[in-house]
CSV table of C-alpha atoms in Angstrom, one decimal:
chain,number,residue,atom,x,y,z
Q,1394,ASP,CA,-8.8,-11.2,-3.0
Q,1395,ILE,CA,-10.1,-12.1,-6.4
Q,1396,GLN,CA,-8.7,-9.4,-8.8
Q,1397,MET,CA,-11.1,-8.0,-11.5
Q,1398,THR,CA,-9.7,-6.3,-15.0
Q,1399,GLN,CA,-11.8,-3.9,-17.2
Q,1400,SER,CA,-10.6,-3.5,-20.9
Q,1401,PRO,CA,-10.7,-0.7,-22.2
Q,1402,SER,CA,-10.2,1.7,-19.6
Q,1403,SER,CA,-12.3,4.6,-21.6
Q,1404,MET,CA,-13.5,4.3,-25.1
Q,1405,SER,CA,-15.3,6.8,-27.5
Q,1406,ALA,CA,-18.4,5.4,-29.7
Q,1407,SER,CA,-21.2,7.1,-31.5
Q,1408,ILE,CA,-25.1,6.6,-31.4
Q,1409,GLY,CA,-25.8,3.3,-32.6
Q,1410,ASP,CA,-22.6,2.1,-32.1
Q,1411,ARG,CA,-22.4,-1.7,-30.4
Q,1412,VAL,CA,-20.4,-1.7,-27.7
Q,1413,SER,CA,-18.3,-4.2,-26.2
Q,1414,ILE,CA,-16.7,-3.9,-22.6
Q,1415,SER,CA,-14.6,-7.2,-21.2
Q,1416,CYS,CA,-14.0,-7.5,-17.8
Q,1417,ARG,CA,-11.5,-10.6,-16.6
Q,1418,ALA,CA,-11.7,-12.5,-12.7
Q,1419,SER,CA,-8.0,-13.1,-11.4
Q,1420,GLN,CA,-9.8,-17.0,-10.6
Q,1421,SER,CA,-13.1,-18.4,-11.7
Q,1422,VAL,CA,-16.2,-16.6,-10.2
Q,1423,SER,CA,-18.6,-18.9,-11.8
Q,1424,SER,CA,-21.5,-16.9,-13.1
Q,1425,HIS,CA,-21.5,-14.5,-10.4
Q,1426,LEU,CA,-20.5,-11.7,-12.1
Q,1427,SER,CA,-22.9,-8.2,-12.2
Q,1428,TRP,CA,-22.8,-4.9,-14.2
Q,1429,TYR,CA,-23.4,-1.5,-13.3
Q,1430,GLN,CA,-23.6,1.7,-15.0
Q,1431,TYR,CA,-22.5,4.9,-13.0
Q,1432,GLN,CA,-23.2,8.5,-14.3
Q,1433,PRO,CA,-21.5,10.8,-11.7
Q,1434,GLY,CA,-23.4,12.5,-9.3
Q,1435,LYS,CA,-26.1,9.8,-10.0
Q,1436,ALA,CA,-27.1,6.4,-8.1
Q,1437,PRO,CA,-25.2,3.7,-10.2
Q,1438,LYS,CA,-27.7,1.0,-11.7
Q,1439,LEU,CA,-27.7,-2.8,-11.5
Q,1440,LEU,CA,-27.8,-3.7,-14.9
Q,1441,ILE,CA,-26.9,-7.3,-15.1
Q,1442,TYR,CA,-26.6,-10.0,-12.3
Q,1443,GLU,CA,-25.7,-13.5,-12.8
Q,1444,ALA,CA,-23.4,-12.8,-15.5
Q,1445,SER,CA,-26.5,-12.6,-18.3
Q,1446,ARG,CA,-29.6,-12.1,-16.4
Q,1447,LEU,CA,-31.1,-8.6,-17.6
Q,1448,LYS,CA,-32.2,-6.7,-14.2
Q,1449,THR,CA,-36.2,-6.0,-14.5
Q,1450,GLY,CA,-36.5,-2.7,-16.3
Q,1451,ALA,CA,-33.1,-2.4,-17.6
Q,1452,PRO,CA,-33.2,-1.7,-21.6
Q,1453,SER,CA,-33.1,-4.9,-23.6
Q,1454,ARG,CA,-30.1,-3.5,-25.7
Q,1455,PHE,CA,-27.8,-4.5,-22.5
Q,1456,SER,CA,-26.7,-8.0,-22.6
Q,1457,GLY,CA,-24.1,-10.2,-20.5
Q,1458,SER,CA,-22.1,-13.2,-21.0
Q,1459,GLY,CA,-19.6,-15.4,-20.0
Q,1460,SER,CA,-18.8,-17.4,-17.1
Q,1461,GLY,CA,-15.6,-18.6,-15.2
Q,1462,THR,CA,-12.9,-15.7,-15.3
Q,1463,ASP,CA,-14.0,-13.9,-18.6
Q,1464,PHE,CA,-17.2,-12.0,-19.1
Q,1465,THR,CA,-18.6,-9.3,-21.7
Q,1466,LEU,CA,-21.0,-6.5,-21.3
Q,1467,ILE,CA,-22.6,-5.5,-24.6
Q,1468,ILE,CA,-24.6,-2.6,-25.4
Q,1469,SER,CA,-26.3,-3.5,-29.1
Q,1470,SER,CA,-26.9,0.3,-29.9
Q,1471,LEU,CA,-25.5,3.0,-27.9
Q,1472,GLN,CA,-28.2,5.4,-27.2
Q,1473,PRO,CA,-27.6,9.1,-25.7
Q,1474,GLU,CA,-28.2,8.0,-22.0
Q,1475,ASP,CA,-26.0,5.1,-22.2
Q,1476,PHE,CA,-22.8,7.6,-21.8
Q,1477,ALA,CA,-21.3,6.8,-18.5
Q,1478,ILE,CA,-19.1,4.1,-16.6
Q,1479,TYR,CA,-19.6,0.8,-16.4
Q,1480,PHE,CA,-18.4,-1.6,-13.6
Q,1481,CYS,CA,-18.4,-5.0,-13.3
Q,1482,GLN,CA,-18.1,-6.7,-9.8
Q,1483,GLN,CA,-18.0,-10.1,-8.7
Q,1484,THR,CA,-20.2,-11.3,-5.9
Q,1485,TYR,CA,-18.8,-14.8,-5.3
Q,1486,SER,CA,-16.5,-14.1,-2.6
Q,1487,GLU,CA,-15.5,-11.4,0.1
Q,1488,PRO,CA,-14.4,-8.9,-0.1
Q,1489,LEU,CA,-16.4,-8.1,-3.1
Q,1490,THR,CA,-14.6,-6.5,-5.8
Q,1491,PHE,CA,-15.0,-4.3,-8.7
Q,1492,GLY,CA,-13.2,-3.8,-11.8
Q,1493,GLY,CA,-11.9,-0.4,-12.6
Q,1494,GLY,CA,-14.7,0.8,-15.1
Q,1495,THR,CA,-14.9,1.4,-18.3
Q,1496,ARG,CA,-15.8,5.3,-19.6
Q,1497,VAL,CA,-17.8,5.4,-22.7
Q,1498,GLU,CA,-17.5,9.0,-24.1
Q,1499,ILE,CA,-19.3,10.5,-27.0
Q,1500,LYS,CA,-17.0,10.2,-30.4
T,863,GLU,CA,-39.8,7.9,-6.2
T,864,ALA,CA,-37.8,5.3,-4.6
T,865,GLN,CA,-34.8,6.1,-3.6
T,866,ILE,CA,-31.7,5.8,-1.2
T,867,LEU,CA,-30.7,8.9,0.8
T,868,GLU,CA,-27.2,9.2,2.3
T,869,SER,CA,-25.8,11.6,5.0
T,870,GLY,CA,-23.3,12.5,7.3
T,871,GLY,CA,-20.6,13.0,4.9
T,872,ASP,CA,-18.2,16.1,6.1
T,873,LEU,CA,-14.7,17.2,6.1
T,874,VAL,CA,-13.3,15.6,9.2
T,875,GLN,CA,-9.3,15.6,10.1
T,876,PRO,CA,-7.0,12.5,10.2
T,877,GLY,CA,-8.1,10.3,13.4
T,878,GLY,CA,-11.1,11.6,13.6
T,879,SER,CA,-14.5,10.0,13.3
T,880,LEU,CA,-18.0,10.3,11.5
T,881,ARG,CA,-21.3,8.7,11.2
T,882,LEU,CA,-23.0,7.8,7.9
T,883,ALA,CA,-26.4,7.0,7.8
T,884,CYS,CA,-28.8,6.3,5.0
T,885,VAL,CA,-32.3,6.0,5.0
T,886,GLY,CA,-35.0,4.1,2.4
T,887,SER,CA,-37.4,6.0,0.7
T,888,ASP,CA,-40.1,3.3,-0.6
T,889,VAL,CA,-37.0,1.1,-0.7
T,890,ILE,CA,-37.2,-1.5,2.1
T,891,PHE,CA,-34.2,-2.2,3.9
T,892,SER,CA,-35.5,-5.5,6.0
T,893,ASN,CA,-34.6,-8.6,5.1
T,894,TYR,CA,-32.2,-7.4,2.5
T,895,ALA,CA,-28.3,-7.3,2.8
T,896,MET,CA,-26.9,-3.6,2.6
T,897,SER,CA,-23.6,-2.6,1.8
T,898,TRP,CA,-21.2,0.3,1.9
T,899,VAL,CA,-19.5,1.1,-1.3
T,900,ARG,CA,-16.9,4.0,-1.9
T,901,GLN,CA,-15.2,5.9,-4.9
T,902,ALA,CA,-12.2,7.7,-4.0
T,903,PRO,CA,-11.3,10.8,-6.2
T,904,GLY,CA,-10.0,9.6,-9.6
T,905,LYS,CA,-10.4,6.0,-8.6
T,906,GLY,CA,-13.0,3.1,-9.0
T,907,LEU,CA,-15.4,1.7,-6.7
T,908,GLU,CA,-14.1,-0.3,-3.3
T,909,TRP,CA,-16.6,-2.2,-1.5
T,910,VAL,CA,-16.0,-1.5,2.1
T,911,SER,CA,-18.2,-3.2,4.3
T,912,GLY,CA,-21.7,-5.1,4.5
T,913,ILE,CA,-24.2,-6.6,6.6
T,914,SER,CA,-26.9,-9.4,6.1
T,915,GLY,CA,-30.5,-9.4,5.8
T,916,TYR,CA,-30.9,-10.1,9.5
T,917,GLY,CA,-28.3,-8.2,10.8
T,918,GLY,CA,-26.5,-11.2,12.4
T,919,SER,CA,-23.2,-11.1,9.8
T,920,THR,CA,-20.8,-8.3,9.2
T,921,SER,CA,-18.0,-8.3,6.9
T,922,TYR,CA,-15.3,-5.6,6.1
T,923,ALA,CA,-12.5,-4.7,3.8
T,924,ALA,CA,-9.2,-5.2,5.0
T,925,SER,CA,-8.6,-1.4,4.6
T,926,VAL,CA,-11.2,-0.6,7.1
T,927,LYS,CA,-11.0,-3.6,9.5
T,928,GLY,CA,-11.2,-2.6,13.0
T,929,ARG,CA,-11.9,1.1,12.1
T,930,PHE,CA,-15.4,1.0,11.0
T,931,ALA,CA,-18.8,-0.6,11.8
T,932,ILE,CA,-21.7,-1.0,10.2
T,933,SER,CA,-25.0,-1.5,11.6
T,934,ARG,CA,-28.8,-1.2,10.7
T,935,ALA,CA,-32.0,-0.3,12.4
T,936,ASP,CA,-34.7,-1.8,10.0
T,937,SER,CA,-37.5,-0.3,12.5
T,938,ARG,CA,-36.3,2.8,10.8
T,939,ASN,CA,-35.1,1.5,7.5
T,940,THR,CA,-31.6,3.1,8.5
T,941,LEU,CA,-28.1,1.9,7.8
T,942,TYR,CA,-25.2,3.5,9.6
T,943,LEU,CA,-21.6,3.2,9.0
T,944,GLN,CA,-19.5,4.5,12.2
T,945,MET,CA,-16.0,5.8,11.0
T,946,ASN,CA,-13.3,5.8,13.4
T,947,SER,CA,-9.3,6.4,12.9
T,948,LEU,CA,-10.0,8.3,9.7
T,949,ARG,CA,-7.2,8.3,7.2
T,950,VAL,CA,-6.4,10.8,4.4
T,951,GLU,CA,-6.9,7.5,2.1
T,952,ASP,CA,-10.6,7.2,3.6
T,953,THR,CA,-11.6,10.4,1.3
T,954,ALA,CA,-14.1,9.1,-1.2
T,955,VAL,CA,-17.9,9.4,-1.9
T,956,TYR,CA,-19.5,6.9,0.3
T,957,PHE,CA,-22.8,4.8,-1.2
T,958,CYS,CA,-25.2,3.0,0.4
T,959,ALA,CA,-26.7,0.1,-1.6
T,960,ARG,CA,-29.3,-2.6,-1.1
T,961,ALA,CA,-28.6,-6.2,-2.1
T,962,SER,CA,-31.2,-8.0,-3.9
T,963,CYS,CA,-31.3,-10.9,-1.0
T,964,SER,CA,-30.3,-11.2,2.4
T,965,SER,CA,-26.8,-12.5,1.5
T,966,THR,CA,-24.0,-9.9,1.5
T,967,SER,CA,-22.8,-11.7,-1.5
T,968,CYS,CA,-25.7,-10.9,-3.8
T,969,PRO,CA,-25.9,-8.3,-6.4
T,970,LEU,CA,-26.5,-4.5,-5.3
T,971,ASP,CA,-30.0,-3.6,-6.9
T,972,PHE,CA,-30.4,-0.2,-5.4
T,973,TRP,CA,-28.4,2.4,-4.7
T,974,GLY,CA,-27.9,5.8,-3.2
T,975,GLN,CA,-26.5,9.1,-4.4
T,976,GLY,CA,-23.5,8.8,-2.4
T,977,THR,CA,-22.4,11.2,0.4
T,978,LEU,CA,-19.0,12.7,0.5
T,979,VAL,CA,-16.3,12.4,3.1
T,980,THR,CA,-13.2,14.3,3.0
T,981,VAL,CA,-10.2,13.4,5.2
T,982,SER,CA,-7.6,16.4,5.5
């Protein structure tokens, strides 16, 4: 199975901050990497797919980059509704695996 | 509002069975792959099972293979997860999610809010 490792596991940030979240795969997943936002009690949302493609309707302050084993999610200017848990997921091979999540909290 | 609604979560004893279902409202399941994903208390997300868009292919996480069975009824826009021989470690919120294409290896572009399964 491909292991996905996210860092940091949690972070505190302020409104307007630029936030960067890392995701590393234990082997190459090419560009088959997605990012999701999860607010407990709500349905998770797909933000980014194929490493860098923004899902239609997702805010443009979210961007993704990387390929192979190293990926990054950037929130260019943190908004109040962005405080959530972010997960990466590889869709390169089954079983599809998720990172452990990064909790973004209010500073 | 388009949504996916899961049901069937409950408290069950170890060794018991449950069947989860999810229905799409203004979210079409037909021709799209579907998956079940779970989150155990204090843990991250774990993909559990997937079924291809035409129902011909199913796949399972090693932790549930042989105990869980995924199926779909596109005429009813419904996905199921039959869970047998439940274990304490199956305790989790179970999410139903639609993939963005007919393959189970596609991103999950629409999710439900989840249903809680407690095995105790």
